[in-house]
PDB file of N, CA and C in Angstrom:
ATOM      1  N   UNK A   1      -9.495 -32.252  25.873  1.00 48.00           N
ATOM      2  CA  UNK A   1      -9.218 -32.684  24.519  1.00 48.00           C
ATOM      3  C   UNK A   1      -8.894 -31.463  23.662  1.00 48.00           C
ATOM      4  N   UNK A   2      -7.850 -31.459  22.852  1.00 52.00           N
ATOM      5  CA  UNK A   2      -7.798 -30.605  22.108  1.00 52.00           C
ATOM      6  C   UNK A   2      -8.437 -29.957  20.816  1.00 52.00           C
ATOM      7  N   UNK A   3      -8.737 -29.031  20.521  1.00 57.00           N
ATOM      8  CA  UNK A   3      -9.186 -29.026  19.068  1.00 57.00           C
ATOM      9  C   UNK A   3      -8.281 -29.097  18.219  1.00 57.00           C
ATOM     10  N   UNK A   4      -8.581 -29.216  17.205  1.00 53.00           N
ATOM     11  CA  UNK A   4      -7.829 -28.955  15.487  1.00 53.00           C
ATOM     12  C   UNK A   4      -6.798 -28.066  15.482  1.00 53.00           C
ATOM     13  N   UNK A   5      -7.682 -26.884  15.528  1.00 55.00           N
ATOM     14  CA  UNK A   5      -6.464 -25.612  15.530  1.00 55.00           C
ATOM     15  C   UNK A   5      -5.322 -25.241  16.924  1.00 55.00           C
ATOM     16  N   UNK A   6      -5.980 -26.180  17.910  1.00 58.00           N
ATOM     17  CA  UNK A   6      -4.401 -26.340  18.983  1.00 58.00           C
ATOM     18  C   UNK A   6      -3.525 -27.320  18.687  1.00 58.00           C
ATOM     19  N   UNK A   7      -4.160 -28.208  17.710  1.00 53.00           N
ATOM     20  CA  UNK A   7      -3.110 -29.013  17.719  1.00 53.00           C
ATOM     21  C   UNK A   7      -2.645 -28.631  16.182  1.00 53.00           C
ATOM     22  N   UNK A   8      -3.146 -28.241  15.406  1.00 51.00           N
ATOM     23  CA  UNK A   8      -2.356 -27.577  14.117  1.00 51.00           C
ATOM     24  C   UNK A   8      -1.149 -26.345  14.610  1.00 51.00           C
ATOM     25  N   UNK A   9      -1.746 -25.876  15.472  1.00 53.00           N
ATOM     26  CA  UNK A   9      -0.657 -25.083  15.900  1.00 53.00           C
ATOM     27  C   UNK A   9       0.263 -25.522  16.971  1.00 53.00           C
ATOM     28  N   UNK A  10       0.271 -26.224  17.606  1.00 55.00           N
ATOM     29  CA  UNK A  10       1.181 -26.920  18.500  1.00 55.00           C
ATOM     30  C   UNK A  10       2.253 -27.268  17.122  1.00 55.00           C
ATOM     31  N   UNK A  11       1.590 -27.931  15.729  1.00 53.00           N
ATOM     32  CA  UNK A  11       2.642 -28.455  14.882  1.00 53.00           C
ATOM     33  C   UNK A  11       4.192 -27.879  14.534  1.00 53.00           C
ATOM     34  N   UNK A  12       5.141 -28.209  14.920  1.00 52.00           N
ATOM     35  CA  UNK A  12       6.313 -27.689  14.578  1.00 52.00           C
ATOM     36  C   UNK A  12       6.767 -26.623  13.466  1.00 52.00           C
ATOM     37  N   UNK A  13       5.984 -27.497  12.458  1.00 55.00           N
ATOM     38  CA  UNK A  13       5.824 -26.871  11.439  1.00 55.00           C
ATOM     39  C   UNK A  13       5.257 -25.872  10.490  1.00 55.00           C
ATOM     40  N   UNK A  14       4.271 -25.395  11.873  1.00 53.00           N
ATOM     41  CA  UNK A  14       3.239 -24.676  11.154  1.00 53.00           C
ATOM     42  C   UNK A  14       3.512 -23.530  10.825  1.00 53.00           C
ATOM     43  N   UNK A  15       2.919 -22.844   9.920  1.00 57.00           N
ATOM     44  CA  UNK A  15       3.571 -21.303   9.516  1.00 57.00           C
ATOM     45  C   UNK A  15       2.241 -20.706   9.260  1.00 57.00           C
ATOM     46  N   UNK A  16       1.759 -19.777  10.157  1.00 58.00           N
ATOM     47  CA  UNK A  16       0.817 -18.995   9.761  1.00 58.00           C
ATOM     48  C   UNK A  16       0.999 -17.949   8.546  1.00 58.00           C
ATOM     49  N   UNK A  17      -0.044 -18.361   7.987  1.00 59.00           N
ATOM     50  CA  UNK A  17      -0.628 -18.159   6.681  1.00 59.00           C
ATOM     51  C   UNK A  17      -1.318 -16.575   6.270  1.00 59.00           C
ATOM     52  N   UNK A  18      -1.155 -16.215   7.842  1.00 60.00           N
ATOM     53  CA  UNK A  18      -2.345 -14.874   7.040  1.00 60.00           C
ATOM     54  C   UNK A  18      -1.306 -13.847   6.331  1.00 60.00           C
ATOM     55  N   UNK A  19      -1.712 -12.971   6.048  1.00 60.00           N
ATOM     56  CA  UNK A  19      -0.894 -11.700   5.581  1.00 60.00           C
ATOM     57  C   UNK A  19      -0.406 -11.015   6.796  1.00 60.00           C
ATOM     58  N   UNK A  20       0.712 -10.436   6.586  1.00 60.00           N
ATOM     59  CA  UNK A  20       1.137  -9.538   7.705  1.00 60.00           C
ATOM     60  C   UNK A  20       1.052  -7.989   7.708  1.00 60.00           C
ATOM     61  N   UNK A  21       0.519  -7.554   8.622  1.00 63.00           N
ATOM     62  CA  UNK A  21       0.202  -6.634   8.407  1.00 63.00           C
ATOM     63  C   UNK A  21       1.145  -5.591   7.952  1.00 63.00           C
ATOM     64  N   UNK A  22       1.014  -4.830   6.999  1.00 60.00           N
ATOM     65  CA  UNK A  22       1.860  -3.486   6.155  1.00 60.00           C
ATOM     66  C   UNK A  22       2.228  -2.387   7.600  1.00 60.00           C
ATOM     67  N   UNK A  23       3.862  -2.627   7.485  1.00 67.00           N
ATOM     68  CA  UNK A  23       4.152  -0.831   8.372  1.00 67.00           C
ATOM     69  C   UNK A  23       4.139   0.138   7.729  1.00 67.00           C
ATOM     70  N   UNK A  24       4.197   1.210   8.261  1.00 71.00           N
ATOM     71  CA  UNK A  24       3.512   2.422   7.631  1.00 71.00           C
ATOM     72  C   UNK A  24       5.113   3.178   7.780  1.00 71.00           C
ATOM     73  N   UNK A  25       5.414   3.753   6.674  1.00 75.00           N
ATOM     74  CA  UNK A  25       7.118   4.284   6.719  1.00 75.00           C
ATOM     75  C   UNK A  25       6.805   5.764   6.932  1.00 75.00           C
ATOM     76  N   UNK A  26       7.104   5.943   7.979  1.00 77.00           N
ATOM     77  CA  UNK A  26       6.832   7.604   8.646  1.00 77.00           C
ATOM     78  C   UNK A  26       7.374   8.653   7.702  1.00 77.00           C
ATOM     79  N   UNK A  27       8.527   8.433   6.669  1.00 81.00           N
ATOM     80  CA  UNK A  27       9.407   8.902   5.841  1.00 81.00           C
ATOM     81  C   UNK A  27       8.379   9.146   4.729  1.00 81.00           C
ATOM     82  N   UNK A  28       7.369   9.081   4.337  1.00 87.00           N
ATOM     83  CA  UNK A  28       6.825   8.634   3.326  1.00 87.00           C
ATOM     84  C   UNK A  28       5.529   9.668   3.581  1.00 87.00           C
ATOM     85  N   UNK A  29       5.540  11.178   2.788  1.00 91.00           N
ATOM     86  CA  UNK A  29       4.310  11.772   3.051  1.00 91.00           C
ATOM     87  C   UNK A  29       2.988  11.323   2.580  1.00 91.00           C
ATOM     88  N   UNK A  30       2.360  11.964   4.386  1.00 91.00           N
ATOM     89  CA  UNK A  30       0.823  11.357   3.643  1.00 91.00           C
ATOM     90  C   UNK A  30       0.347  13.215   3.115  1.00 91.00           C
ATOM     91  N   UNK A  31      -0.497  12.903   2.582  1.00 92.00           N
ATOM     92  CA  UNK A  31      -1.530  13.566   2.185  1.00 92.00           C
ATOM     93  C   UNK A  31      -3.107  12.726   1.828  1.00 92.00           C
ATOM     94  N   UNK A  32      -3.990  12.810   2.799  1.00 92.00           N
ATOM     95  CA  UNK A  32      -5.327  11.726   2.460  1.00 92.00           C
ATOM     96  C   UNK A  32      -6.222  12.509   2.018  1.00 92.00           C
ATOM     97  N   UNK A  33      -6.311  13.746   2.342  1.00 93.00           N
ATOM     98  CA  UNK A  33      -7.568  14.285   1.974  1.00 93.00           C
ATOM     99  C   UNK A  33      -8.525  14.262   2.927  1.00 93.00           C
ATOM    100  N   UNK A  34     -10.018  13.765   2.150  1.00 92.00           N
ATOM    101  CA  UNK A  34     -11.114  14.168   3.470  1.00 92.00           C
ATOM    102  C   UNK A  34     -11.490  12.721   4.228  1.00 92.00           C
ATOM    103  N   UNK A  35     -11.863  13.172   5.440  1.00 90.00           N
ATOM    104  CA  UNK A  35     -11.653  11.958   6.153  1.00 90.00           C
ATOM    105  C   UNK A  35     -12.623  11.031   5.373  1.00 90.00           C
ATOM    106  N   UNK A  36     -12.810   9.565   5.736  1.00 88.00           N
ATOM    107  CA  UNK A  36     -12.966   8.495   4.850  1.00 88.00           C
ATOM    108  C   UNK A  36     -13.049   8.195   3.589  1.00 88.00           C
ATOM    109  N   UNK A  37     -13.223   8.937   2.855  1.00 92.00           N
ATOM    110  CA  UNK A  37     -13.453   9.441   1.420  1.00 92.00           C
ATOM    111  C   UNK A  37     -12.176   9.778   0.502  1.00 92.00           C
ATOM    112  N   UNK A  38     -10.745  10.629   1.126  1.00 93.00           N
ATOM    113  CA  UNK A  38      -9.821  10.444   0.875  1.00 93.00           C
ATOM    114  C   UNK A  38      -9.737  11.549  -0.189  1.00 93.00           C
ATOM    115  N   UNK A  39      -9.778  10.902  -1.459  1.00 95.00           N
ATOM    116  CA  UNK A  39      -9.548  11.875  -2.411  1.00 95.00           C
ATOM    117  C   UNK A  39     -10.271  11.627  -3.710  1.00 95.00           C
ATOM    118  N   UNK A  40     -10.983  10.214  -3.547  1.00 94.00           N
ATOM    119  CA  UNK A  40     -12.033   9.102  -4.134  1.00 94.00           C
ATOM    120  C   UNK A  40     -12.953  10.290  -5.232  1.00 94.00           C
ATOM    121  N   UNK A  41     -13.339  11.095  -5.145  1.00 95.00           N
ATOM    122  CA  UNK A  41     -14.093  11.909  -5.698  1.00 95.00           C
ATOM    123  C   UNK A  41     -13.339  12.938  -6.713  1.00 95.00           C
ATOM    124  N   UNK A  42     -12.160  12.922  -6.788  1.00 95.00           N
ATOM    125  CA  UNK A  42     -11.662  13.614  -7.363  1.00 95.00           C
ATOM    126  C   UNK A  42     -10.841  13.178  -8.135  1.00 95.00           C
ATOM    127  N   UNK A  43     -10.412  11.519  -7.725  1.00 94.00           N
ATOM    128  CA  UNK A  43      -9.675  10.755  -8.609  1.00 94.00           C
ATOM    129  C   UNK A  43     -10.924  10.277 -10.313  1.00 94.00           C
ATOM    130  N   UNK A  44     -12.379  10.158  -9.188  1.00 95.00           N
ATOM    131  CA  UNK A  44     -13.036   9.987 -10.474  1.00 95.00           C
ATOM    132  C   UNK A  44     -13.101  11.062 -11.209  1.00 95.00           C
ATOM    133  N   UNK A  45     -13.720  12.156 -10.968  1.00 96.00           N
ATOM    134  CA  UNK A  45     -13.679  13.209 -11.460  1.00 96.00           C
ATOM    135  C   UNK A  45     -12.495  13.483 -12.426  1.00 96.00           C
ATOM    136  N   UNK A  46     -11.042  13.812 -12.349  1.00 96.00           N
ATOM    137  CA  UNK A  46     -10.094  13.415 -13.056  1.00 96.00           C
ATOM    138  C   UNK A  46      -8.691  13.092 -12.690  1.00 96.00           C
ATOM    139  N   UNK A  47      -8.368  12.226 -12.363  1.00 94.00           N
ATOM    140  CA  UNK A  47      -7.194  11.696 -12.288  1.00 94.00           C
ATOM    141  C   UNK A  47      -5.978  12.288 -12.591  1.00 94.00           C
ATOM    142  N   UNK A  48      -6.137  12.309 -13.832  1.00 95.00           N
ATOM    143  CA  UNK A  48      -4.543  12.751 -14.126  1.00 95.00           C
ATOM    144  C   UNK A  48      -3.979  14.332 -13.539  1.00 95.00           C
ATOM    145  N   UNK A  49      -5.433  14.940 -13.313  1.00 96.00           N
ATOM    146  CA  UNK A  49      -5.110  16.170 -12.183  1.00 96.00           C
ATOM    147  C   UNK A  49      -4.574  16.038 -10.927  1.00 96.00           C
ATOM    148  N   UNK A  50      -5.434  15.083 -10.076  1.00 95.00           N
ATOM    149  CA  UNK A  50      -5.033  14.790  -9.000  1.00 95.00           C
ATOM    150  C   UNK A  50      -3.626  14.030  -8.825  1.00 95.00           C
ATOM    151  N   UNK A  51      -3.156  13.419  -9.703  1.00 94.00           N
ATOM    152  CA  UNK A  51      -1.976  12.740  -9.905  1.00 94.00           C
ATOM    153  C   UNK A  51      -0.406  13.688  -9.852  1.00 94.00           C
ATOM    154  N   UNK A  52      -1.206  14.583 -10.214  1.00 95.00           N
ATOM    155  CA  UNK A  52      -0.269  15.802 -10.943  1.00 95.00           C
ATOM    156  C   UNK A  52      -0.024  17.215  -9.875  1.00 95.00           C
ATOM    157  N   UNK A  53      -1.232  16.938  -9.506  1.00 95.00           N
ATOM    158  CA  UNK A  53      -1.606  18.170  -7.631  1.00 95.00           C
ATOM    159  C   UNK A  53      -0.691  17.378  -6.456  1.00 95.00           C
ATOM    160  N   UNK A  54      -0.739  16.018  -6.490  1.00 95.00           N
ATOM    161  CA  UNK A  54      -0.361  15.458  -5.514  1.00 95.00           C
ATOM    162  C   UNK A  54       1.065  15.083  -5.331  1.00 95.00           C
ATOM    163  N   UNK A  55       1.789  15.355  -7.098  1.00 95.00           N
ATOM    164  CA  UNK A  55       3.037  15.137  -6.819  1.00 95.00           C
ATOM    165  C   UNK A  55       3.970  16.722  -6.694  1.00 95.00           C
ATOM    166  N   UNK A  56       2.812  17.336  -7.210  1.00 95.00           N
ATOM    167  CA  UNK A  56       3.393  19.117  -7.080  1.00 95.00           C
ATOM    168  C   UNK A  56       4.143  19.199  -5.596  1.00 95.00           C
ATOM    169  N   UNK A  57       2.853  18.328  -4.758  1.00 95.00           N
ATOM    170  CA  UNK A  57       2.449  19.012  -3.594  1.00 95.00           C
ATOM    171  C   UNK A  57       3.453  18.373  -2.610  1.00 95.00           C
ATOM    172  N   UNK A  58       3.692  16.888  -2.832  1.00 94.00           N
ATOM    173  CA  UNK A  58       4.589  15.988  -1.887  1.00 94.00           C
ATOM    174  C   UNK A  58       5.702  15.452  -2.644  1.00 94.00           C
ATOM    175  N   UNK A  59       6.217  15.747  -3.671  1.00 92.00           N
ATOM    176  CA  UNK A  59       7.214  14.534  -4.603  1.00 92.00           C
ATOM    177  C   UNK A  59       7.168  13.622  -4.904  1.00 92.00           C
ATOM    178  N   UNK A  60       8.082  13.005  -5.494  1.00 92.00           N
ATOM    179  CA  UNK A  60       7.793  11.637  -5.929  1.00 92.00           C
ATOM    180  C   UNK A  60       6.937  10.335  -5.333  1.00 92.00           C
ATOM    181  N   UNK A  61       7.223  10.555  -3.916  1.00 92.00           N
ATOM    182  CA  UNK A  61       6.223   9.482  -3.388  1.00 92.00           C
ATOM    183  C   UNK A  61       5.234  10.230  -2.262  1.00 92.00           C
ATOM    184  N   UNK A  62       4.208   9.397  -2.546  1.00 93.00           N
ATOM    185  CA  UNK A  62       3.307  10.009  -1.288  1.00 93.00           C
ATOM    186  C   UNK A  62       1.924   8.835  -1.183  1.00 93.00           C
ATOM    187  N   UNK A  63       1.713   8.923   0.327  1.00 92.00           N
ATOM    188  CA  UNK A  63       1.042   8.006   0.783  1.00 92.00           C
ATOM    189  C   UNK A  63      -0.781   8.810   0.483  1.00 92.00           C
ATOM    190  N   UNK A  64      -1.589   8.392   0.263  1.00 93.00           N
ATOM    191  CA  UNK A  64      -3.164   8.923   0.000  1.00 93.00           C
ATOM    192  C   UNK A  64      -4.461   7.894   0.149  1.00 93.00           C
ATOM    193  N   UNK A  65      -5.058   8.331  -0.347  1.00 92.00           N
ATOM    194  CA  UNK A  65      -6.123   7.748  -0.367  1.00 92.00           C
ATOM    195  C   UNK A  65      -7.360   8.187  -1.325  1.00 92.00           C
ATOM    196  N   UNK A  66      -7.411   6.957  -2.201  1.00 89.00           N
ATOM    197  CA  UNK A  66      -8.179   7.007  -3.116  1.00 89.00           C
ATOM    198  C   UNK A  66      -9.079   5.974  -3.251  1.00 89.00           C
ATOM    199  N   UNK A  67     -10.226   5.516  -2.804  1.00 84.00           N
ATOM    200  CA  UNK A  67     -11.066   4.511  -2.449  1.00 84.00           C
ATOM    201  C   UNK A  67     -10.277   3.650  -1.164  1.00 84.00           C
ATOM    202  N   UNK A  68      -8.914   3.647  -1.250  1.00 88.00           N
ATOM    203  CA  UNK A  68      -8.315   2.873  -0.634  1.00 88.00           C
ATOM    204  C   UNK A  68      -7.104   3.477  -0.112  1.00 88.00           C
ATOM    205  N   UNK A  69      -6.352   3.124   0.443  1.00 88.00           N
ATOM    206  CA  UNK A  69      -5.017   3.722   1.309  1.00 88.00           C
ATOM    207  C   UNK A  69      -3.899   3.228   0.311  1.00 88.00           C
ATOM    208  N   UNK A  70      -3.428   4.421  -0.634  1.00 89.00           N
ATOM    209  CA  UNK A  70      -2.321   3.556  -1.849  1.00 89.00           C
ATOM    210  C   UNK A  70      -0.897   4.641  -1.202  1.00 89.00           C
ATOM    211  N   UNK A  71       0.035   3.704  -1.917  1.00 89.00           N
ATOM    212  CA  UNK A  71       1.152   4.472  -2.300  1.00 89.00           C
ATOM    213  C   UNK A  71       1.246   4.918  -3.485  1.00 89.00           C
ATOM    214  N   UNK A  72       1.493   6.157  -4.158  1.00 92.00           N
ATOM    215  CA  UNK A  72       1.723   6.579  -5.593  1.00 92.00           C
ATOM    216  C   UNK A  72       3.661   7.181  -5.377  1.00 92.00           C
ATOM    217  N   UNK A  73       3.679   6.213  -6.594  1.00 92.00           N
ATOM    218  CA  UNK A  73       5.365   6.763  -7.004  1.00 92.00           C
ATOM    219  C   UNK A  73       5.853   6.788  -8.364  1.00 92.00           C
ATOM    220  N   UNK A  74       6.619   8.046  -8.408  1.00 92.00           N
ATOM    221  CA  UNK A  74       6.426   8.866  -9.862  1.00 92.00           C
ATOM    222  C   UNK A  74       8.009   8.600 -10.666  1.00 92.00           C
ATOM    223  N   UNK A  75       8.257   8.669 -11.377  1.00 91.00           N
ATOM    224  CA  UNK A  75       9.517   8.721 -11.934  1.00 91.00           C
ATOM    225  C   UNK A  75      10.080   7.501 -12.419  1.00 91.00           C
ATOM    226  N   UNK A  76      11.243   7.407 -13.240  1.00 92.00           N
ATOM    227  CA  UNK A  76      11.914   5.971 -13.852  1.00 92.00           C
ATOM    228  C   UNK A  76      12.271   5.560 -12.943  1.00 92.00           C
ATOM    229  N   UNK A  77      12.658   6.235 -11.572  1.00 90.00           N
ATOM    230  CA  UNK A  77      13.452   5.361 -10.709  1.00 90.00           C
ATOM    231  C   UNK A  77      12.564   4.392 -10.013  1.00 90.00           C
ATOM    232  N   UNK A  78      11.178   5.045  -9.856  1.00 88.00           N
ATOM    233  CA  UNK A  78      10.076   4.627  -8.872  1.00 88.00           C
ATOM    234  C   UNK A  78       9.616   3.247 -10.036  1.00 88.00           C
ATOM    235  N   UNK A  79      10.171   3.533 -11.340  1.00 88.00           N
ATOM    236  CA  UNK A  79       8.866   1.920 -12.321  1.00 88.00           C
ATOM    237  C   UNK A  79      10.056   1.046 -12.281  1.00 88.00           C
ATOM    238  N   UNK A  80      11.905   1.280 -12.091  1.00 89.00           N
ATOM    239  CA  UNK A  80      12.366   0.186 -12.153  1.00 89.00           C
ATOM    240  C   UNK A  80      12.311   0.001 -10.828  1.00 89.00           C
ATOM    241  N   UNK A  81      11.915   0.491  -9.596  1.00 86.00           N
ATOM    242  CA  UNK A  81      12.099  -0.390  -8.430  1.00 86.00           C
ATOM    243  C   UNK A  81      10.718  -1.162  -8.575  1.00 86.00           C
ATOM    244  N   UNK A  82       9.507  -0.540  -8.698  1.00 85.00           N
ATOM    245  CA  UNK A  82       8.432  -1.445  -8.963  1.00 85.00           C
ATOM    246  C   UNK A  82       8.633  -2.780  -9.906  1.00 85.00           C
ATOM    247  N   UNK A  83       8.759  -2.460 -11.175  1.00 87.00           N
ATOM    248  CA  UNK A  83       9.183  -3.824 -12.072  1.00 87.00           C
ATOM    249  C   UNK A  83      10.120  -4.335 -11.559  1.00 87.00           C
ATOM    250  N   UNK A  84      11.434  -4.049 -11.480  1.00 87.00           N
ATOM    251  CA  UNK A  84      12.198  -5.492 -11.345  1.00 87.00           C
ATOM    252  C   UNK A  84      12.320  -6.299 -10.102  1.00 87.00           C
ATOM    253  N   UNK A  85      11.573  -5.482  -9.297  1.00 83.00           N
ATOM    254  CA  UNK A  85      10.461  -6.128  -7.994  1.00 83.00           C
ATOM    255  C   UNK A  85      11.949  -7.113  -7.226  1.00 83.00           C
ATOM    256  N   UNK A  86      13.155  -6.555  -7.283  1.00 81.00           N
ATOM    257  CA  UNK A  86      14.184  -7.492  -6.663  1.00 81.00           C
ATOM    258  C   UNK A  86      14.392  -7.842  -5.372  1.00 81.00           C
ATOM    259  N   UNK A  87      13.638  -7.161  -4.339  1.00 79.00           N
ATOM    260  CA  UNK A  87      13.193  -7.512  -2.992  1.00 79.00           C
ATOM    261  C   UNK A  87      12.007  -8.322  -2.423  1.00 79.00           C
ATOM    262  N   UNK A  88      11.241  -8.383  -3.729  1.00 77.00           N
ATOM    263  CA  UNK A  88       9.904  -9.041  -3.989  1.00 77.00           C
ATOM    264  C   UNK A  88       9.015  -9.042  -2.631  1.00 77.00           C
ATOM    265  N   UNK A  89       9.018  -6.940  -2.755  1.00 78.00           N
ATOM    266  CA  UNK A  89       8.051  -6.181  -1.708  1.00 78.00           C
ATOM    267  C   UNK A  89       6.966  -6.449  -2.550  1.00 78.00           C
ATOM    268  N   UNK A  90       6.767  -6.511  -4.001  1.00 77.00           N
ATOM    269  CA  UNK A  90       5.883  -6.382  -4.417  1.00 77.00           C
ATOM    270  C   UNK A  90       4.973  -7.666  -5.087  1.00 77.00           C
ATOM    271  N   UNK A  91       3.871  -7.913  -5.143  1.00 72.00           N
ATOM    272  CA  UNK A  91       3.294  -9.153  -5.106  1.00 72.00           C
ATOM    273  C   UNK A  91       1.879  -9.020  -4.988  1.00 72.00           C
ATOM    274  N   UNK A  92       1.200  -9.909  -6.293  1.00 67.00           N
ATOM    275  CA  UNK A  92      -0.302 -10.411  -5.729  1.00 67.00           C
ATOM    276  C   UNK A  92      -0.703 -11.362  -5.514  1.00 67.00           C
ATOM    277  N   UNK A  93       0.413 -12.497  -4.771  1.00 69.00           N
ATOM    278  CA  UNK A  93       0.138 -13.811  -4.353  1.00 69.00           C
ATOM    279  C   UNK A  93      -1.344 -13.347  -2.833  1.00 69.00           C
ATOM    280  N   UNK A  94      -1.202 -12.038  -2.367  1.00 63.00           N
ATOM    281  CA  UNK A  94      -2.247 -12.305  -1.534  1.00 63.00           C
ATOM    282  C   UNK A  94      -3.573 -11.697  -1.883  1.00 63.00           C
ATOM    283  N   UNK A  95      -3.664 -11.175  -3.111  1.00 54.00           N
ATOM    284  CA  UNK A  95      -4.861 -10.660  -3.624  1.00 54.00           C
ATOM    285  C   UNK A  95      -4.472  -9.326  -3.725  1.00 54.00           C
TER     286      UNK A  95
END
């Protein structure tokens, strides 16, 4: 007998729902800092330093870690690709 979820997924129609997982663009420097911790301590400490060290250090974009694994991107070009979001990479339909 089948369960639920073999036969929800047998459904033609079904479209899994979870999030997909983010690729990581090799093009895109990291700089994380210390291992698990990142850079978390220094963003509290002060921010707009670290903001400012990190774009000295890698340019406009760079991959880090600050409590969490972010992308930071600097410049007008980097807020109209963010705002006018026309590929609609960007999104908090998943939280």
């Amino acid at each position: 007998m089948a369960s639920l979820i073999d036969t929800v997924r047998d459904f033609k129609g079904f479209t899994d729902i979870r999030p997909k997982p983010v690729q990581k663009d090799p093009r895109i420097p990291r700089d994380m800092g210390l291992p698990l911790i990142g850079y978390t301590l220094d963003f509290v400490r002060d921010p707009l330093e670290l903001s400012q060290r990190l774009y000295r250090r890698n340019g406009p974009v760079v991959r880090t870690r600050t409590m969490m694994e972010t992308v930071l991107m600097y410049g007008p070009e980097a807020n109209q690709f963010v705002l006018q979001n026309t590929d609609q990479q960007f999104s908090s339909e998943w939280g």
